[in-house]
Amino acid sequence: NAGVTQTPKFQVLKTGQSMTLQCAQDMNHNSMYWYRQDPGMGLRLIYYSASEGTTDKGEVPNGYNVSRLNKREFSLRLESAAPSQTSVYFCASSAPKGTGDLGYTFGSGTRLTVV
Amino acid sequence: AQTVTQSQPEMSVQEAETVTLSCTYDTSENNYYLFWYKQPPSRQMILVIRQEAYKQQNATENRFSVNFQKAAKSFSLKISDSQLGDTAMYFCAFMKQTGANNLFFGTGTRLTVIP
C-alpha cells in the first residue's frame, strides 16, 4: 500500500528554470493538495483539487500551476523558478468528511532549492 | 479566515515524563475538526490524533491525548511516558466541517525528548 507517492525527493533548479512535481495516490481519494513548508511558517496551501476535473487556489498560489490529470494524479508546475520558491513541497490526499478516515495522507515531500 | 497559533516554538522533555503542547485557533465556525500531526526528522507527516468539535469527550490514542476546550478555542496535546521516538515537529491543524477539506496549520512546535 503505497499511499501518496511524490517525485522527485530532491531537486536543485536555477532561477528561471521550470519543473513539474509529480504526485499520485492509490487511496481512491477525491481530494488532493499541494502545500509548501518553510521554517517558522508551518505548511501553507498552494492549490487543491476537491475532485477530478477541478482545481482551486489556496493561500500562496502565485508562481505555480497545477493539473489534476485524473483521480490519482495531481501535479504542480513551476514555470519560472525563483529563489523565493525554495521550500519543501508536500502533496496530500484526503478522505471525505463523515468517514472515519478524515485527515490527510501525505507524500514524503520534495526539497526544492532554487539558486 | 481560520488561524492556528502554536506559541511554543521549541520544547524539551525528559524521557518517560509528560509534556503538553499548546494550540489555539480562531474561527467563526461552530463545527469543525482539529488535528495534531507529527513530523520526525524523516520529514514524513504522520497523523497523531483527531478531534471532532461536536464531541465533548477528548480524543485519546495510546500515550497521546488532547485537552479540547471549545469555548476557549484551545486544543492542547499531551504526550505521556515520552519516548525518544517522539522527538519531532508537531503541528496543530484545523479543518472546517463544511466545504473543502483544506487544512490550516500552525507554525509547529519542535519537541526534543532527552534521554
Coordinates of N, CA and C in Angstrom, one line a residue:
Chain A
N1 N 0.8 -1.2 0.0 CA 0.0 0.0 0.0 C 0.9 1.2 0.0
A2 N 1.0 1.9 -1.2 CA 2.0 3.0 -1.3 C 1.4 4.3 -0.7
G3 N 0.1 4.5 -0.8 CA -0.4 5.8 -0.2 C -0.3 6.9 -1.2
V4 N 0.6 7.9 -0.9 CA 0.8 9.0 -1.8 C 2.3 9.0 -2.1
T5 N 2.5 9.0 -3.4 CA 3.9 8.9 -4.0 C 4.2 10.2 -4.6
Q6 N 5.3 10.8 -4.2 CA 5.7 12.1 -4.7 C 7.1 12.0 -5.3
T7 N 7.3 12.6 -6.5 CA 8.6 12.7 -7.1 C 8.9 14.0 -7.7
P8 N 10.2 14.5 -7.7 CA 11.4 13.8 -7.1 C 11.4 14.1 -5.6
K9 N 12.4 13.5 -4.9 CA 12.6 13.8 -3.4 C 13.4 15.1 -3.2
F10 N 14.3 15.3 -4.1 CA 15.2 16.5 -4.1 C 15.4 17.0 -5.5
Q11 N 15.5 18.3 -5.5 CA 15.7 19.0 -6.8 C 16.4 20.3 -6.6
V12 N 17.4 20.6 -7.5 CA 18.0 21.9 -7.5 C 17.8 22.5 -8.8
L13 N 17.3 23.8 -8.8 CA 17.0 24.5 -10.1 C 17.7 25.8 -10.1
K14 N 18.0 26.2 -11.3 CA 18.5 27.6 -11.5 C 17.3 28.5 -11.7
T15 N 17.5 29.8 -11.2 CA 16.5 30.8 -11.4 C 16.0 30.8 -12.8
G16 N 14.7 30.8 -13.0 CA 14.1 30.9 -14.4 C 13.8 29.5 -15.0
Q17 N 14.4 28.4 -14.5 CA 14.1 27.1 -15.0 C 12.7 26.7 -14.6
S18 N 12.1 25.7 -15.3 CA 10.8 25.2 -15.0 C 10.9 23.7 -14.6
M19 N 9.9 23.3 -13.8 CA 9.9 21.9 -13.5 C 8.5 21.5 -13.0
T20 N 8.2 20.2 -13.0 CA 6.9 19.7 -12.5 C 7.1 18.7 -11.4
L21 N 6.5 18.9 -10.3 CA 6.5 17.9 -9.3 C 5.3 17.0 -9.5
Q22 N 5.6 15.7 -9.4 CA 4.5 14.7 -9.7 C 4.0 14.1 -8.3
C23 N 2.7 13.8 -8.3 CA 2.1 13.2 -7.2 C 1.0 12.2 -7.6
A24 N 1.0 11.1 -7.0 CA 0.0 10.1 -7.3 C -0.4 9.4 -6.1
Q25 N -1.7 9.1 -5.9 CA -2.3 8.4 -4.8 C -3.1 7.2 -5.2
D26 N -3.0 6.2 -4.3 CA -3.8 5.0 -4.6 C -4.8 4.7 -3.5
M27 N -5.2 5.8 -2.8 CA -6.2 5.8 -1.7 C -7.6 5.9 -2.2
N28 N -7.8 6.1 -3.5 CA -9.1 6.4 -4.1 C -9.8 7.6 -3.4
H29 N -8.9 8.6 -3.1 CA -9.4 9.8 -2.5 C -9.8 10.8 -3.6
N30 N -10.9 11.6 -3.4 CA -11.3 12.6 -4.3 C -10.4 13.8 -4.3
S31 N -10.0 14.2 -3.0 CA -9.4 15.5 -2.8 C -7.9 15.3 -2.8
M32 N -7.2 16.3 -3.4 CA -5.7 16.3 -3.4 C -5.2 17.7 -3.2
Y33 N -4.0 17.8 -2.7 CA -3.5 19.1 -2.2 C -2.0 19.3 -2.5
W34 N -1.5 20.5 -2.6 CA -0.1 20.8 -2.6 C 0.1 21.9 -1.6
Y35 N 1.1 21.6 -0.7 CA 1.5 22.5 0.4 C 3.0 22.8 0.2
R36 N 3.4 23.9 0.7 CA 4.8 24.2 0.9 C 5.1 24.4 2.4
Q37 N 6.3 24.0 2.8 CA 6.7 24.1 4.2 C 7.9 25.0 4.3
D38 N 7.9 26.0 5.0 CA 9.0 26.9 5.2 C 9.3 27.1 6.7
P39 N 10.5 27.2 7.1 CA 10.9 27.3 8.5 C 10.1 28.4 9.2
G40 N 9.5 28.1 10.3 CA 8.7 29.1 11.1 C 7.4 29.5 10.6
M41 N 7.0 28.8 9.5 CA 5.7 29.2 8.8 C 4.7 28.1 8.7
G42 N 5.1 26.9 9.2 CA 4.2 25.8 9.0 C 4.0 25.4 7.6
L43 N 2.9 24.7 7.3 CA 2.5 24.3 6.0 C 1.4 25.3 5.4
R44 N 1.7 25.7 4.2 CA 0.7 26.6 3.6 C 0.2 26.0 2.3
L45 N -1.1 26.2 2.1 CA -1.7 25.6 0.9 C -1.5 26.4 -0.3
I46 N -1.0 25.7 -1.4 CA -0.7 26.3 -2.7 C -1.9 26.2 -3.6
Y47 N -2.3 25.0 -3.8 CA -3.5 24.7 -4.7 C -4.1 23.4 -4.1
Y48 N -5.4 23.2 -4.4 CA -6.1 22.0 -4.1 C -7.0 21.6 -5.2
S49 N -7.4 20.3 -5.2 CA -8.4 19.8 -6.1 C -9.4 19.0 -5.4
A50 N -10.6 19.5 -5.3 CA -11.6 18.8 -4.5 C -12.1 17.5 -5.2
S51 N -12.0 17.5 -6.5 CA -12.4 16.3 -7.2 C -11.8 16.4 -8.6
E52 N -11.8 15.2 -9.3 CA -11.2 15.2 -10.6 C -11.9 16.2 -11.5
G53 N -11.0 17.0 -12.2 CA -11.5 18.0 -13.1 C -11.6 19.4 -12.5
T54 N -11.4 19.5 -11.2 CA -11.5 20.8 -10.6 C -10.2 21.2 -9.8
T55 N -9.8 22.4 -9.9 CA -8.6 22.9 -9.1 C -9.0 24.3 -8.6
D56 N -8.4 24.6 -7.4 CA -8.6 25.9 -6.8 C -7.4 26.4 -6.1
K57 N -7.3 27.8 -6.1 CA -6.1 28.4 -5.4 C -6.3 28.2 -3.9
G58 N -5.1 28.1 -3.3 CA -5.0 28.1 -1.8 C -4.5 29.5 -1.4
E59 N -3.7 29.4 -0.3 CA -3.2 30.6 0.3 C -2.1 31.3 -0.5
V60 N -1.2 30.5 -1.1 CA 0.0 31.0 -1.8 C 0.2 30.5 -3.2
P61 N -0.7 30.8 -4.1 CA -0.7 30.2 -5.4 C 0.2 30.9 -6.4
N62 N 0.7 32.1 -6.2 CA 1.4 32.8 -7.2 C 2.7 32.1 -7.5
G63 N 3.0 32.0 -8.9 CA 4.2 31.3 -9.4 C 4.0 29.8 -9.6
Y64 N 2.8 29.3 -9.4 CA 2.6 27.9 -9.5 C 1.3 27.6 -10.4
N65 N 1.3 26.5 -11.1 CA 0.2 26.0 -11.7 C 0.0 24.5 -11.4
V66 N -1.2 24.0 -11.5 CA -1.5 22.6 -11.2 C -2.3 22.0 -12.3
S67 N -2.2 20.6 -12.3 CA -3.1 19.9 -13.2 C -3.6 18.6 -12.5
R68 N -4.9 18.4 -12.5 CA -5.4 17.2 -12.0 C -5.7 16.3 -13.2
L69 N -4.7 15.4 -13.4 CA -4.7 14.7 -14.6 C -5.8 13.6 -14.6
N70 N -6.0 13.0 -13.5 CA -7.1 12.0 -13.3 C -7.3 11.9 -11.8
K71 N -8.1 11.0 -11.4 CA -8.4 10.9 -10.0 C -7.1 10.6 -9.2
R72 N -6.1 9.9 -9.7 CA -4.9 9.5 -9.0 C -3.9 10.6 -8.9
E73 N -3.8 11.4 -10.0 CA -2.6 12.2 -10.2 C -2.9 13.7 -10.1
F74 N -2.0 14.4 -9.4 CA -2.1 15.9 -9.2 C -0.7 16.5 -9.3
S75 N -0.4 17.2 -10.3 CA 1.0 17.7 -10.5 C 1.0 19.2 -10.2
L76 N 2.2 19.6 -9.8 CA 2.5 21.1 -9.5 C 3.6 21.5 -10.4
R77 N 3.4 22.6 -11.1 CA 4.4 23.1 -12.0 C 4.9 24.5 -11.6
L78 N 6.2 24.7 -11.7 CA 6.8 26.0 -11.5 C 7.3 26.4 -12.9
E79 N 6.7 27.4 -13.5 CA 7.0 27.8 -14.8 C 8.4 28.5 -14.9
S80 N 8.7 29.4 -13.9 CA 9.9 30.1 -13.9 C 10.4 30.3 -12.5
A81 N 11.2 29.3 -12.1 CA 11.5 29.2 -10.6 C 12.3 30.4 -10.1
A82 N 11.9 30.8 -8.9 CA 12.6 31.9 -8.2 C 13.1 31.5 -6.9
P83 N 14.2 32.1 -6.4 CA 14.7 31.7 -5.1 C 13.7 31.7 -4.0
S84 N 12.6 32.5 -4.0 CA 11.6 32.5 -3.0 C 10.8 31.2 -3.0
Q85 N 10.9 30.4 -4.0 CA 10.2 29.1 -4.1 C 11.1 28.0 -3.5
T86 N 12.2 28.3 -3.0 CA 13.0 27.3 -2.3 C 12.2 26.9 -1.0
S87 N 11.9 25.6 -0.9 CA 11.0 25.1 0.1 C 10.9 23.6 0.1
V88 N 10.2 23.1 1.0 CA 9.8 21.7 1.0 C 8.4 21.6 0.6
Y89 N 8.1 20.8 -0.5 CA 6.7 20.7 -1.0 C 6.1 19.3 -0.7
F90 N 4.9 19.4 -0.2 CA 4.1 18.2 0.1 C 2.9 18.1 -0.7
C91 N 2.7 16.9 -1.2 CA 1.4 16.5 -1.8 C 0.6 15.7 -0.8
A92 N -0.7 15.8 -0.8 CA -1.5 15.0 0.1 C -2.9 14.7 -0.5
S93 N -3.5 13.7 0.0 CA -4.9 13.4 -0.4 C -5.7 13.2 0.9
S94 N -7.0 13.3 0.7 CA -7.9 13.2 1.9 C -9.2 12.4 1.6
A95 N -9.6 11.7 2.6 CA -10.9 11.1 2.5 C -12.0 12.1 2.7
P96 N -13.3 11.8 2.3 CA -14.3 12.8 2.6 C -14.7 12.9 4.0
K97 N -15.3 14.0 4.4 CA -15.8 14.2 5.8 C -16.9 13.2 6.0
G98 N -17.0 12.8 7.2 CA -18.1 11.9 7.6 C -17.6 10.4 7.6
T99 N -16.3 10.3 7.2 CA -15.7 8.9 7.2 C -14.8 8.9 8.4
G100 N -14.5 7.7 8.8 CA -13.6 7.5 10.0 C -12.2 7.8 9.7
D101 N -11.9 8.1 8.4 CA -10.5 8.2 7.9 C -10.2 9.7 7.7
L102 N -11.0 10.6 8.2 CA -10.8 12.0 7.9 C -9.4 12.4 8.3
G103 N -8.7 13.1 7.5 CA -7.3 13.6 7.7 C -6.6 13.3 6.4
Y104 N -5.4 13.9 6.4 CA -4.6 13.8 5.1 C -3.7 12.6 5.2
T105 N -3.4 12.0 4.0 CA -2.3 11.2 3.8 C -1.3 12.0 3.0
F106 N -0.1 12.1 3.5 CA 0.9 12.9 2.9 C 2.0 12.1 2.1
G107 N 2.5 12.7 1.0 CA 3.7 12.2 0.4 C 4.9 12.5 1.2
S108 N 6.0 12.0 0.8 CA 7.2 12.1 1.6 C 7.9 13.5 1.4
G109 N 7.4 14.3 0.6 CA 8.0 15.6 0.4 C 9.1 15.7 -0.7
T110 N 9.2 16.9 -1.2 CA 10.2 17.3 -2.2 C 11.0 18.5 -1.7
R111 N 12.3 18.3 -1.5 CA 13.1 19.5 -1.1 C 13.6 20.2 -2.3
L112 N 13.1 21.4 -2.6 CA 13.5 22.1 -3.8 C 14.3 23.3 -3.4
T113 N 15.5 23.4 -4.1 CA 16.3 24.6 -3.9 C 16.5 25.3 -5.2
V114 N 16.2 26.6 -5.2 CA 16.4 27.4 -6.4 C 17.5 28.4 -6.2
V115 N 18.5 28.3 -7.1 CA 19.8 29.1 -6.9 C 19.9 30.1 -8.0
Chain B
A1 N -11.5 34.0 8.0 CA -10.3 33.1 7.8 C -10.0 32.4 9.1
Q2 N -9.5 31.2 9.0 CA -9.1 30.4 10.2 C -7.6 30.7 10.5
T3 N -7.3 30.8 11.7 CA -5.8 30.9 12.1 C -5.6 29.9 13.2
V4 N -4.4 29.4 13.2 CA -4.0 28.4 14.2 C -2.7 28.9 14.8
T5 N -2.6 29.0 16.1 CA -1.4 29.5 16.8 C -0.8 28.5 17.7
Q6 N 0.5 28.3 17.5 CA 1.3 27.4 18.4 C 2.3 28.3 19.0
S7 N 2.2 28.7 20.2 CA 3.0 29.7 20.8 C 4.4 29.2 21.4
Q8 N 4.6 27.9 21.3 CA 5.8 27.3 21.8 C 6.7 26.8 20.6
P9 N 7.6 27.6 20.2 CA 8.4 27.1 19.0 C 9.2 25.8 19.3
E10 N 9.7 25.8 20.6 CA 10.6 24.6 21.0 C 10.2 24.2 22.4
M11 N 10.3 22.9 22.6 CA 10.1 22.3 23.9 C 11.0 21.1 24.1
S12 N 11.3 20.8 25.3 CA 12.0 19.6 25.6 C 11.4 18.9 26.8
V13 N 11.6 17.6 26.9 CA 11.1 16.8 28.0 C 12.0 15.6 28.2
Q14 N 12.1 15.2 29.5 CA 12.9 14.0 29.8 C 12.1 12.8 29.4
E15 N 12.9 11.8 29.0 CA 12.3 10.5 28.6 C 11.5 10.0 29.8
A16 N 10.3 9.5 29.5 CA 9.3 8.9 30.4 C 8.5 9.9 31.1
E17 N 8.8 11.2 30.9 CA 8.0 12.3 31.5 C 6.8 12.6 30.6
T18 N 6.0 13.6 31.1 CA 4.8 14.0 30.4 C 5.0 15.4 29.9
V19 N 4.5 15.7 28.7 CA 4.7 17.1 28.1 C 3.4 17.5 27.5
T20 N 3.1 18.8 27.5 CA 1.9 19.3 26.9 C 2.2 20.4 25.9
L21 N 1.7 20.2 24.7 CA 2.0 21.2 23.6 C 0.7 22.0 23.4
S22 N 0.8 23.3 23.3 CA -0.3 24.2 23.2 C -0.7 24.5 21.8
C23 N -2.0 24.8 21.6 CA -2.5 25.2 20.3 C -3.8 26.0 20.6
T24 N -3.9 27.1 20.0 CA -5.2 27.9 20.0 C -5.5 28.2 18.5
Y25 N -6.8 28.4 18.3 CA -7.3 28.7 17.0 C -8.4 29.8 17.0
D26 N -8.6 30.3 15.9 CA -9.6 31.4 15.8 C -10.5 31.0 14.6
T27 N -11.8 30.9 14.9 CA -12.8 30.6 13.8 C -14.1 31.1 14.2
S28 N -15.0 31.4 13.2 CA -16.4 31.7 13.5 C -17.2 30.5 13.3
E29 N -16.6 29.4 12.9 CA -17.4 28.2 12.6 C -17.8 27.5 14.0
N30 N -18.9 26.8 14.0 CA -19.4 26.1 15.2 C -18.9 24.7 15.1
N31 N -18.9 24.1 13.9 CA -18.5 22.7 13.8 C -17.2 22.6 12.9
Y32 N -16.3 21.8 13.4 CA -15.0 21.7 12.7 C -14.2 20.5 13.2
Y33 N -13.1 20.3 12.7 CA -12.2 19.2 13.1 C -10.8 19.8 13.4
L34 N -10.2 19.2 14.4 CA -8.9 19.6 14.8 C -7.9 18.4 14.8
F35 N -6.7 18.6 14.4 CA -5.7 17.5 14.3 C -4.4 17.9 14.9
W36 N -3.6 16.9 15.3 CA -2.2 17.0 15.6 C -1.5 16.1 14.6
Y37 N -0.5 16.7 13.9 CA 0.4 15.9 13.1 C 1.8 15.9 13.7
K38 N 2.5 14.8 13.4 CA 3.9 14.7 13.9 C 4.8 14.6 12.6
Q39 N 5.9 15.4 12.7 CA 6.9 15.3 11.6 C 8.3 15.0 12.1
P40 N 8.7 13.7 12.1 CA 10.0 13.4 12.6 C 11.1 13.8 11.6
P41 N 12.3 13.6 12.0 CA 13.4 14.1 11.1 C 13.3 13.5 9.7
S42 N 12.6 12.4 9.5 CA 12.4 11.8 8.2 C 11.6 12.7 7.3
R43 N 11.0 13.7 7.8 CA 10.1 14.6 7.1 C 8.7 14.1 6.8
Q44 N 8.4 12.9 7.1 CA 7.1 12.3 6.8 C 6.1 13.0 7.8
M45 N 4.9 13.3 7.3 CA 3.9 13.9 8.1 C 3.0 12.7 8.6
I46 N 2.8 12.6 9.9 CA 2.0 11.5 10.4 C 0.9 12.0 11.3
L47 N -0.3 11.5 11.0 CA -1.4 11.9 11.9 C -1.3 11.3 13.2
V48 N -1.4 12.1 14.3 CA -1.3 11.6 15.7 C -2.7 11.4 16.3
I49 N -3.5 12.4 16.1 CA -4.8 12.4 16.8 C -5.8 13.4 16.1
R50 N -7.1 13.1 16.2 CA -8.1 13.9 15.6 C -9.2 14.1 16.5
Q51 N -9.8 15.3 16.5 CA -11.0 15.6 17.4 C -12.1 16.3 16.6
E52 N -13.3 15.8 16.7 CA -14.4 16.5 16.1 C -15.0 17.5 17.2
A53 N -15.2 18.7 16.7 CA -15.6 19.7 17.7 C -17.0 19.5 18.3
Y54 N -17.8 18.7 17.7 CA -19.1 18.4 18.3 C -19.1 17.3 19.4
K55 N -17.9 16.7 19.5 CA -17.7 15.7 20.6 C -17.1 16.4 21.8
Q56 N -17.8 16.2 22.9 CA -17.2 16.8 24.1 C -16.1 16.0 24.7
Q57 N -16.1 14.7 24.5 CA -15.1 13.8 25.0 C -13.8 14.0 24.3
N58 N -12.7 14.2 25.1 CA -11.4 14.4 24.5 C -10.9 13.1 23.9
A59 N -10.3 13.2 22.7 CA -9.7 12.1 22.0 C -8.5 11.6 22.6
T60 N -8.3 10.3 22.6 CA -7.0 9.7 23.1 C -6.6 8.6 22.1
E61 N -5.3 8.5 21.9 CA -4.6 7.5 21.1 C -3.4 7.0 21.9
N62 N -3.5 5.9 22.6 CA -2.4 5.4 23.4 C -1.8 6.4 24.3
R63 N -0.6 6.8 24.1 CA 0.1 7.8 25.0 C -0.3 9.2 24.7
F64 N -1.0 9.4 23.6 CA -1.4 10.8 23.2 C -2.8 11.1 23.5
S65 N -3.1 12.2 24.1 CA -4.4 12.7 24.4 C -4.5 14.2 24.2
V66 N -5.7 14.7 24.0 CA -5.9 16.1 23.8 C -6.8 16.7 25.0
N67 N -6.6 18.0 25.2 CA -7.5 18.7 26.0 C -8.2 19.8 25.2
F68 N -9.4 19.5 24.8 CA -10.2 20.3 23.8 C -11.1 21.2 24.7
Q69 N -10.9 22.5 24.6 CA -11.7 23.5 25.3 C -12.3 24.4 24.2
K70 N -13.6 24.0 23.8 CA -14.2 24.7 22.7 C -14.4 26.2 22.9
A71 N -14.9 26.5 24.1 CA -15.2 27.9 24.4 C -13.9 28.8 24.3
A72 N -12.8 28.2 24.8 CA -11.5 28.9 24.8 C -10.8 28.8 23.5
K73 N -11.3 28.0 22.6 CA -10.7 27.7 21.3 C -9.2 27.2 21.5
S74 N -9.1 26.2 22.4 CA -7.8 25.7 22.7 C -7.8 24.2 22.5
F75 N -6.7 23.6 22.0 CA -6.6 22.2 21.6 C -5.2 21.8 21.9
S76 N -4.9 21.4 23.2 CA -3.5 21.0 23.5 C -3.3 19.5 23.4
L77 N -2.1 19.1 23.2 CA -1.7 17.7 23.0 C -0.8 17.3 24.2
K78 N -1.2 16.3 24.9 CA -0.4 15.7 26.0 C 0.2 14.4 25.6
I79 N 1.5 14.3 25.8 CA 2.2 13.1 25.5 C 2.7 12.5 26.8
S80 N 2.2 11.4 27.1 CA 2.6 10.7 28.4 C 3.7 9.7 28.1
D81 N 4.6 9.5 29.2 CA 5.6 8.5 29.1 C 6.4 8.7 27.8
S82 N 7.0 9.9 27.6 CA 7.7 10.3 26.4 C 8.8 9.4 26.1
Q83 N 8.9 9.1 24.8 CA 9.9 8.2 24.3 C 10.8 9.0 23.3
L84 N 12.0 8.5 23.1 CA 13.0 9.1 22.2 C 12.4 9.3 20.8
G85 N 11.5 8.3 20.4 CA 10.9 8.4 19.1 C 9.9 9.5 18.9
D86 N 9.5 10.1 20.0 CA 8.6 11.2 20.0 C 9.3 12.5 19.6
T87 N 10.6 12.5 19.5 CA 11.3 13.7 19.0 C 10.9 14.1 17.6
A88 N 10.3 15.3 17.4 CA 9.7 15.6 16.1 C 9.2 17.0 16.2
M89 N 8.8 17.5 15.0 CA 8.0 18.7 15.0 C 6.5 18.3 15.1
Y90 N 5.7 19.1 15.8 CA 4.3 18.8 16.0 C 3.5 20.0 15.5
F91 N 2.6 19.6 14.6 CA 1.7 20.7 14.0 C 0.3 20.5 14.4
C92 N -0.3 21.5 14.8 CA -1.8 21.6 15.1 C -2.4 22.1 13.8
A93 N -3.6 21.5 13.5 CA -4.3 21.9 12.3 C -5.8 21.9 12.4
F94 N -6.4 22.7 11.6 CA -7.9 23.0 11.7 C -8.5 22.7 10.3
M95 N -9.7 22.1 10.4 CA -10.5 21.9 9.1 C -11.9 22.3 9.4
K96 N -12.5 23.0 8.5 CA -14.0 23.4 8.6 C -14.8 22.1 8.4
Q97 N -16.0 22.1 8.9 CA -16.8 20.9 8.7 C -17.5 21.0 7.3
T98 N -17.8 22.2 6.9 CA -18.4 22.3 5.6 C -17.4 22.8 4.5
G99 N -17.7 22.5 3.3 CA -16.8 23.0 2.2 C -15.6 22.1 2.0
A100 N -14.6 22.6 1.4 CA -13.4 21.8 1.1 C -12.7 21.3 2.3
N101 N -12.0 20.3 2.1 CA -11.2 19.7 3.2 C -9.9 20.3 3.5
N102 N -9.8 21.6 3.3 CA -8.5 22.3 3.5 C -8.1 22.3 4.9
L103 N -6.8 22.0 5.2 CA -6.3 22.0 6.5 C -5.5 23.3 6.7
F104 N -5.7 24.0 7.8 CA -5.0 25.2 8.2 C -4.0 24.8 9.3
F105 N -2.7 25.0 9.1 CA -1.7 24.6 10.0 C -1.2 25.7 10.9
G106 N -0.8 25.3 12.1 CA 0.0 26.2 12.9 C 1.5 26.2 12.5
T107 N 2.3 27.0 13.2 CA 3.7 27.0 12.7 C 4.6 25.9 13.3
G108 N 4.0 25.2 14.2 CA 4.7 24.0 14.7 C 5.5 24.2 16.0
T109 N 5.7 23.1 16.8 CA 6.5 23.1 18.0 C 7.5 22.0 17.8
R110 N 8.8 22.3 18.0 CA 9.8 21.3 17.9 C 10.0 20.7 19.3
L111 N 9.7 19.4 19.4 CA 9.8 18.7 20.7 C 11.1 17.8 20.7
T112 N 11.9 17.9 21.7 CA 13.1 17.1 21.9 C 12.9 16.3 23.1
V113 N 13.0 15.0 23.0 CA 13.0 14.1 24.2 C 14.4 13.8 24.6
I114 N 14.7 14.1 25.8 CA 16.1 14.0 26.3 C 16.2 12.7 27.1
P115 N 17.3 11.9 26.7 CA 17.4 10.6 27.3 C 17.8 10.7 28.8

